[in-house]
Coordinates of C-alpha atoms and ligand atoms in Angstrom, one line a residue:
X1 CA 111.9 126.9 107.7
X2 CA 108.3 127.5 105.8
X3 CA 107.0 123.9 107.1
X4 CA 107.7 124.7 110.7
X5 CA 105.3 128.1 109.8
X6 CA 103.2 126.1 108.4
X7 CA 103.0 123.6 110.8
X8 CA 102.7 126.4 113.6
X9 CA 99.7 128.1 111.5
X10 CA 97.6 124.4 111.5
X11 CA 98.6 123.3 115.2
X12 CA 99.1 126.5 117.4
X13 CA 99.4 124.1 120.5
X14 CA 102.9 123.5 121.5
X15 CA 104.2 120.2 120.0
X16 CA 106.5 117.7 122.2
X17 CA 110.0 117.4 120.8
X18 CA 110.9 114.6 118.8
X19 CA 112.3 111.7 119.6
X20 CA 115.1 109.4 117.4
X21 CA 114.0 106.6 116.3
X22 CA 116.1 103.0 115.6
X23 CA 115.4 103.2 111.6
X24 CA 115.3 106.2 109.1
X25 CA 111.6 106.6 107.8
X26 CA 111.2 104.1 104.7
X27 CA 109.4 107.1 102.6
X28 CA 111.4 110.7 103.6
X29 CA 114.5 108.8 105.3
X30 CA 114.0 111.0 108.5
X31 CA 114.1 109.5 112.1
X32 CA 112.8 112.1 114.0
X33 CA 109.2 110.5 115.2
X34 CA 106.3 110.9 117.9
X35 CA 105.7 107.8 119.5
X36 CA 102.1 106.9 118.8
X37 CA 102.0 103.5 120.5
X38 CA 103.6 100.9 122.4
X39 CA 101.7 98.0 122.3
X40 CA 100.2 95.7 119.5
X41 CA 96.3 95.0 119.3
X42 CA 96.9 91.5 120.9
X43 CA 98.9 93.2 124.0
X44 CA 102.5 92.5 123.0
X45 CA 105.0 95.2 123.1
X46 CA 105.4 96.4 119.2
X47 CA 106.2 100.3 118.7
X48 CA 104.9 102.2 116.1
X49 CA 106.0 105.8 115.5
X50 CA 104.8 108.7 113.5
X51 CA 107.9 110.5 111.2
X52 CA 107.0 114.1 111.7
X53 CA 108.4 115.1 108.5
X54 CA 106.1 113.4 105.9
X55 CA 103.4 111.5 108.0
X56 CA 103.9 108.4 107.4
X57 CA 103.9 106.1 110.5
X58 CA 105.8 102.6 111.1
X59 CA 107.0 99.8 113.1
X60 CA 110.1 101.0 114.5
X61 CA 112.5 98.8 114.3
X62 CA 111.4 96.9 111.5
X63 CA 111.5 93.4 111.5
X64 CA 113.9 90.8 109.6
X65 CA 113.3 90.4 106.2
X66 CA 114.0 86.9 106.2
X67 CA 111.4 86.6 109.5
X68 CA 108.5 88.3 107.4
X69 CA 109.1 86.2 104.5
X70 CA 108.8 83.0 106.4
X71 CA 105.7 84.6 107.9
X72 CA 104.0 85.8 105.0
X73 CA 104.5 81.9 103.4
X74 CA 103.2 79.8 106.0
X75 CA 101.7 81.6 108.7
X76 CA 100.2 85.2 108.0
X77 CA 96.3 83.8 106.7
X78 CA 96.3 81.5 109.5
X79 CA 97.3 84.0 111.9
X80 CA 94.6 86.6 110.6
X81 CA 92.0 84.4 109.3
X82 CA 92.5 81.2 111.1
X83 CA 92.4 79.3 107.7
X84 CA 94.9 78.1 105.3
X85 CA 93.0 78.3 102.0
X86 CA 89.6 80.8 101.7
X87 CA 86.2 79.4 103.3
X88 CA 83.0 80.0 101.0
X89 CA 82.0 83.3 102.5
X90 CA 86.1 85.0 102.0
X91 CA 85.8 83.7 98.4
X92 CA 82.2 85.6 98.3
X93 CA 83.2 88.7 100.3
X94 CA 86.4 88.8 97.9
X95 CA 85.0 88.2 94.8
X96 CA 81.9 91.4 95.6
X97 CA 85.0 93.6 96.6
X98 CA 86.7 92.8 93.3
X99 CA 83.8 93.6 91.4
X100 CA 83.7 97.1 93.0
X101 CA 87.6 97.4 92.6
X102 CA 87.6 96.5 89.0
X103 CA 84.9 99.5 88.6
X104 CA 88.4 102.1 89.3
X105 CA 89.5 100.4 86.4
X106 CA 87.4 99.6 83.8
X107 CA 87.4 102.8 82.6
X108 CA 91.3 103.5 81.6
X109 CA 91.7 99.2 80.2
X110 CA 90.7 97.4 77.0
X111 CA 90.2 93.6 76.8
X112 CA 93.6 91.6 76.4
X113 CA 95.1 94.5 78.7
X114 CA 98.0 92.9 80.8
X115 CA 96.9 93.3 84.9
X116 CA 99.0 92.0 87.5
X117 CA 97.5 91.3 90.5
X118 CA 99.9 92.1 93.7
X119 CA 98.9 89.8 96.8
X120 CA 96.0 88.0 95.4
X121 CA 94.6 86.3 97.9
X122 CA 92.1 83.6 97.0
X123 CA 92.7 85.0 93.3
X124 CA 89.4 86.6 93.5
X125 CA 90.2 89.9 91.9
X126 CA 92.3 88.0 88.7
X127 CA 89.1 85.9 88.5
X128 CA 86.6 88.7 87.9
X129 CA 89.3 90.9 85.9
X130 CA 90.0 87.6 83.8
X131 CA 85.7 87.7 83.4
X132 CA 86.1 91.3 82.3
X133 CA 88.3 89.8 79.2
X134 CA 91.9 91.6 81.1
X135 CA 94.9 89.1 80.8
X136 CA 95.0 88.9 84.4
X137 CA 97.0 87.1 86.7
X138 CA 98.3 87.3 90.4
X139 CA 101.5 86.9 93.0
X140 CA 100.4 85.7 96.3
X141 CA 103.3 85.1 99.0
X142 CA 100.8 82.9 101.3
X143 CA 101.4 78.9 99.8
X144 CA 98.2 77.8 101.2
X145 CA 95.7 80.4 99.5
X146 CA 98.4 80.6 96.2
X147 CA 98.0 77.0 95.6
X148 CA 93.8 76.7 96.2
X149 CA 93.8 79.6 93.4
X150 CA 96.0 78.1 91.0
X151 CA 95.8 73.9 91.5
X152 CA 91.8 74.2 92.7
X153 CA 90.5 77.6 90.8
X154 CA 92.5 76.6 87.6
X155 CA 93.9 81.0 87.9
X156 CA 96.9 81.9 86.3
X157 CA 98.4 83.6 90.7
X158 CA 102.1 81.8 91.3
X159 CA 102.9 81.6 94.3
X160 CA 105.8 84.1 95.2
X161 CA 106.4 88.4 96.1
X162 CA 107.2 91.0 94.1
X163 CA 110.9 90.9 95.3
X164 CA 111.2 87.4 93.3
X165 CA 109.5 88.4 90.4
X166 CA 111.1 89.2 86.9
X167 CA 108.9 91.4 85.1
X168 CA 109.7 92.7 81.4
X169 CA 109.6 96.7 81.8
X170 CA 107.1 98.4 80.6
X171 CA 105.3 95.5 79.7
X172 CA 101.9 95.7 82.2
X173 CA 99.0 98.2 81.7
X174 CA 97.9 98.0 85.3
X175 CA 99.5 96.3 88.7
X176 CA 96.4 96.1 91.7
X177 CA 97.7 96.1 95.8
X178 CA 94.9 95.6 98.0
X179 CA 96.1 96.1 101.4
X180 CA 99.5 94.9 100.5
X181 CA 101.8 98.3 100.9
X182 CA 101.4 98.7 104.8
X183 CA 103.2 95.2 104.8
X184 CA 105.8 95.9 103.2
X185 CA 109.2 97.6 105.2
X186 CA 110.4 99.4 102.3
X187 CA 106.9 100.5 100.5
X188 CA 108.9 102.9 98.1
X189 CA 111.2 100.7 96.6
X190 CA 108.1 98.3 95.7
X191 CA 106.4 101.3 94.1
X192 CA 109.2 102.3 92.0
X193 CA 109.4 98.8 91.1
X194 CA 105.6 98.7 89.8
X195 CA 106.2 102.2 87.9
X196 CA 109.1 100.1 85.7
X197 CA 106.9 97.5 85.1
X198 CA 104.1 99.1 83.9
X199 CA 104.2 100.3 80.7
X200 CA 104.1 104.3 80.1
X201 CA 100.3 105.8 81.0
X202 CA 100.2 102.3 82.7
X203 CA 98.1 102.4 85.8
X204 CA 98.3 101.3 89.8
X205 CA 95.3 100.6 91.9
X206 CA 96.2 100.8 95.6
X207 CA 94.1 100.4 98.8
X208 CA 95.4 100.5 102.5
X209 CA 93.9 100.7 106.3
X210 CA 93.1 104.5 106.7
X211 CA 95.4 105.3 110.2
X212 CA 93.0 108.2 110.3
X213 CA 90.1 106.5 110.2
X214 CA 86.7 108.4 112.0
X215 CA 85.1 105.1 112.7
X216 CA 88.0 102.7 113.3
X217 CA 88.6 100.8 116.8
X218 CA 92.4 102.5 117.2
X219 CA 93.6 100.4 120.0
X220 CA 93.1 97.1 117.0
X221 CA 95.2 99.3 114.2
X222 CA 99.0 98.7 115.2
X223 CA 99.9 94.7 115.3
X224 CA 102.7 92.9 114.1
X225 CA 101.7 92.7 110.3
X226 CA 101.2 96.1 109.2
X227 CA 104.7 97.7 109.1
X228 CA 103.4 100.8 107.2
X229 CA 100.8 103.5 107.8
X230 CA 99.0 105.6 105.7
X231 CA 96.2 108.1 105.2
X232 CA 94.8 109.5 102.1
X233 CA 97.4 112.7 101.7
X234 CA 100.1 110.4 102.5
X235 CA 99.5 107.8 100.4
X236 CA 99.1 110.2 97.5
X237 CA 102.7 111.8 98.7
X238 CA 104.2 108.8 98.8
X239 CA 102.9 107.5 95.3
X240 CA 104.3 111.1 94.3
X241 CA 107.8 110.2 96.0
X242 CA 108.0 106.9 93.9
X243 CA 107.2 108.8 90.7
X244 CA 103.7 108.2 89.7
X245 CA 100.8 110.7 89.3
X246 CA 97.9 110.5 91.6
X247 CA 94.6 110.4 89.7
X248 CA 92.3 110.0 93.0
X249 CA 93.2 109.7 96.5
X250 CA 90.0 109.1 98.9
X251 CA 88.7 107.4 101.8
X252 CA 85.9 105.4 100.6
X253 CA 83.0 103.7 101.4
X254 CA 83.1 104.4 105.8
X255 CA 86.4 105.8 105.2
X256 CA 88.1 102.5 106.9
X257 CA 90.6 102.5 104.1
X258 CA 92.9 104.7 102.3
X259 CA 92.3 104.5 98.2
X260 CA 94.6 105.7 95.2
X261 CA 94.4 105.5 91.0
X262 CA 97.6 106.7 90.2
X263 CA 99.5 106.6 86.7
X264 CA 103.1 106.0 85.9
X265 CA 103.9 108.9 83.6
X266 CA 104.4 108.7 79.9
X267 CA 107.9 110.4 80.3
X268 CA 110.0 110.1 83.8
X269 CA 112.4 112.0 84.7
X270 CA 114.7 111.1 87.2
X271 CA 113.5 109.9 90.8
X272 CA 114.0 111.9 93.8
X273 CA 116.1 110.5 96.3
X274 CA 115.0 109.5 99.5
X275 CA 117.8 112.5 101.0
X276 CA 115.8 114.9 99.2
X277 CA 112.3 114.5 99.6
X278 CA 111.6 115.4 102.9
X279 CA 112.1 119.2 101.8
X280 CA 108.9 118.6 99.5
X281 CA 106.7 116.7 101.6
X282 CA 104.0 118.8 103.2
X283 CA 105.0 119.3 107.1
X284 CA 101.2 119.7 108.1
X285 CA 100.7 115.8 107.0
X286 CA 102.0 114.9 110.5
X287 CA 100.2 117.3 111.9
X288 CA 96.8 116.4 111.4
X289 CA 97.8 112.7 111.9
X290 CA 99.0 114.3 115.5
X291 CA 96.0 115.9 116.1
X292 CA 93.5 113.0 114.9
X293 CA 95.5 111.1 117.7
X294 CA 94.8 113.6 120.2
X295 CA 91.0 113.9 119.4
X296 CA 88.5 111.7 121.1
X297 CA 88.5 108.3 119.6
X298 CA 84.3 108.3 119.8
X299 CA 82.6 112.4 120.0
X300 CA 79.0 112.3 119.9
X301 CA 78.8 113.0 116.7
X302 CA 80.4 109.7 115.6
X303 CA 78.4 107.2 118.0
X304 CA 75.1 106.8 115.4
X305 CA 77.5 106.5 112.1
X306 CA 79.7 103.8 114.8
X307 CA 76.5 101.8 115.9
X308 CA 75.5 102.2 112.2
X309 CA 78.4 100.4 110.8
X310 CA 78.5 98.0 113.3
X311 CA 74.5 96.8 112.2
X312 CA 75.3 96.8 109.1
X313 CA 78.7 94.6 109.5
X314 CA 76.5 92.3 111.5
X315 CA 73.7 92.3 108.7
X316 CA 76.2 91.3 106.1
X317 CA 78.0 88.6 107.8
X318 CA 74.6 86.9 108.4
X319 CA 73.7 87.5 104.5
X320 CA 76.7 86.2 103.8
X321 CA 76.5 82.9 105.4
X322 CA 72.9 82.2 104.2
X323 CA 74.1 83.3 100.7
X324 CA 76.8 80.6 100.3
X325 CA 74.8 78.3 102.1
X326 CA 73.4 76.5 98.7
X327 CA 77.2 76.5 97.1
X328 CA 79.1 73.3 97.5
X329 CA 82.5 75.1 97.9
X330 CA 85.0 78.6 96.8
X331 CA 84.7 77.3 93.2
X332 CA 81.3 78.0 93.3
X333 CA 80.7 80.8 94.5
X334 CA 83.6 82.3 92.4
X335 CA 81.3 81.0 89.0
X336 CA 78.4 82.8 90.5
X337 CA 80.4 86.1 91.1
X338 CA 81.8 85.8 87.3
X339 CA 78.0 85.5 86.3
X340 CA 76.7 88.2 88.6
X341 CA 74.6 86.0 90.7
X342 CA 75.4 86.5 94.1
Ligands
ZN1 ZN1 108.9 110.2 106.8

């Protein structure tokens, strides 16, 4: 089989065989998986395995739909955050990642342009894309940080999931997921949901954790929330798999996250099916996912860029707290984001 050569020309060292896991991959449908971890970042057993065919890693099993919904609605922020609605320095943290988010953007979109919003948080990035003169709005599962956008921002973000949501086809220029897809247990069938939606050339804006990333803690990347997880190649393949074409793909900023522009086409043809894409997904994917795992998590060469990033984390959450200091509350601050004040 040409992957297994390929695979054999990237990783010469011999390979354990695979084990089967409980449920087929949600992106190539295989089950054969390395097991890359046992435990969950908070110490409780959660398993979370690597598909050797396209790359992709998961929580194997998956979880009960009806359990993540309930979590997503009431629980998830306050779990993560330890807030029910966003404090003054989340609205401002947001609302300056927006900005740079909308930048991706701005480009390919005229004013009036219909943006959805997927996951929207505090409404943040509909609040600086409705400034930029987009017909924004947003879908937020979370009822706490759905209603302070939309009963105490006045922003067009319902509360609700993209699984309850009637769209008219074709009728969006651009849908936005910021770290939305590795929650989702089937991320494919969301994507080829988006790619009717939008409306042909229209255009999706996605950003995940990096699994791969150089400067990450690793032992805090597998807990009970992220279901799904990419890198840069296979987010790309898997925006490929759903149908779209993949404009960028990078790692930016420290590389902590995983990137993609990608465009539904102006013509589709006919989707692959799950069966049959694991004969076009490169092999070598899991491969270097493999081999990242194997490498040290902190060489020499990474400690300065590590200590680096942790200053500069520390320097911003100080600046961050002075900065919202003089603003009475999230409305606020959102006003002076808008007017490019803070
Ligand atoms: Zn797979």
């Amino acid at each position: 089989m040409a992957s297994e050569l390929g695979n054999e020309l990237i990783n010469p060292r011999p390979v354990p065989p695979p084990t089967t896991a409980c449920c087929p991959c949600p992106v190539c449908g295989s089950r054969s998986v390395e097991v890359l971890s046992q435990r969950s970042r908070d110490h409780t057993p959660l398993s979370t395995v690597l598909c050797v065919y396209c790359g992709v890693a998961r929580t194997d099993p998956m979880p009960d739909e009806g359990e993540l919904a309930r979590y997503y609605q009431s629980e998830y922020r306050l779990d993560y955050k330890g807030v029910v609605t966003p404090r003054k320095k989340h609205v401002l943290r947001a609302g300056r990642l927006a900005r740079e988010r909308l930048l991706y953007l701005k480009h390919y979109l005229k004013p009036g342009d219909v943006l959805l919003d997927i996951g929207a948080g505090g409404g943040e990035f509909v609040a600086v894309a409705l400034a930029e003169g987009l017909s924004a709005e947003g879908l937020e599962p979370n009822q706490g940080y759905a209603h302070h956008a939309s009963m105490v921002l006045g922003l067009p973000v319902r509360q609700g999931t993209w699984q309850d949501s009637t769209v008219t086809p074709e009728s969006i220029a651009a849908v936005t997921m910021f770290h939305v897809l590795e929650h989702l247990p089937d991320p494919i069938a969301c994507l080829r949901k988006l790619a009717e939606w939008l409306r042909p050339g229209g255009l999706l804006l996605v950003e995940v954790p990096n699994l791969t990333a150089p400067l990450a803690t690793r032992k805090r990347r597998f807990h009970r929330a992220h279901l799904v997880h990419f890198t840069p190649e296979t987010l790309r393949e898997s925006l490929n798999i759903a149908g779209f074409e993949v404009l960028e793909a990078a790692a930016p900023g420290d590389g902590g996250n995983a990137l993609a522009l990608a465009r539904r086409p102006e013509a589709r043809g006919q989707f692959p099916h799950a069966d049959e894409t694991a004969a076009v997904i490169p092999y070598a994917a899991a491969q270097r996912v493999l081999q990242f795992e194997q490498s040290s998590p902190l060489p020499a060469s990474l400690v300065l860029p590590h200590a680096r990033r942790l200053a500069r984390r520390l320097a911003s959450m100080v600046e961050e707290q002075l900065t919202v200091r003089s603003f009475a509350d999230g409305a606020a601050v959102l006003e002076a984001l808008k007017r490019g004040r803070v």
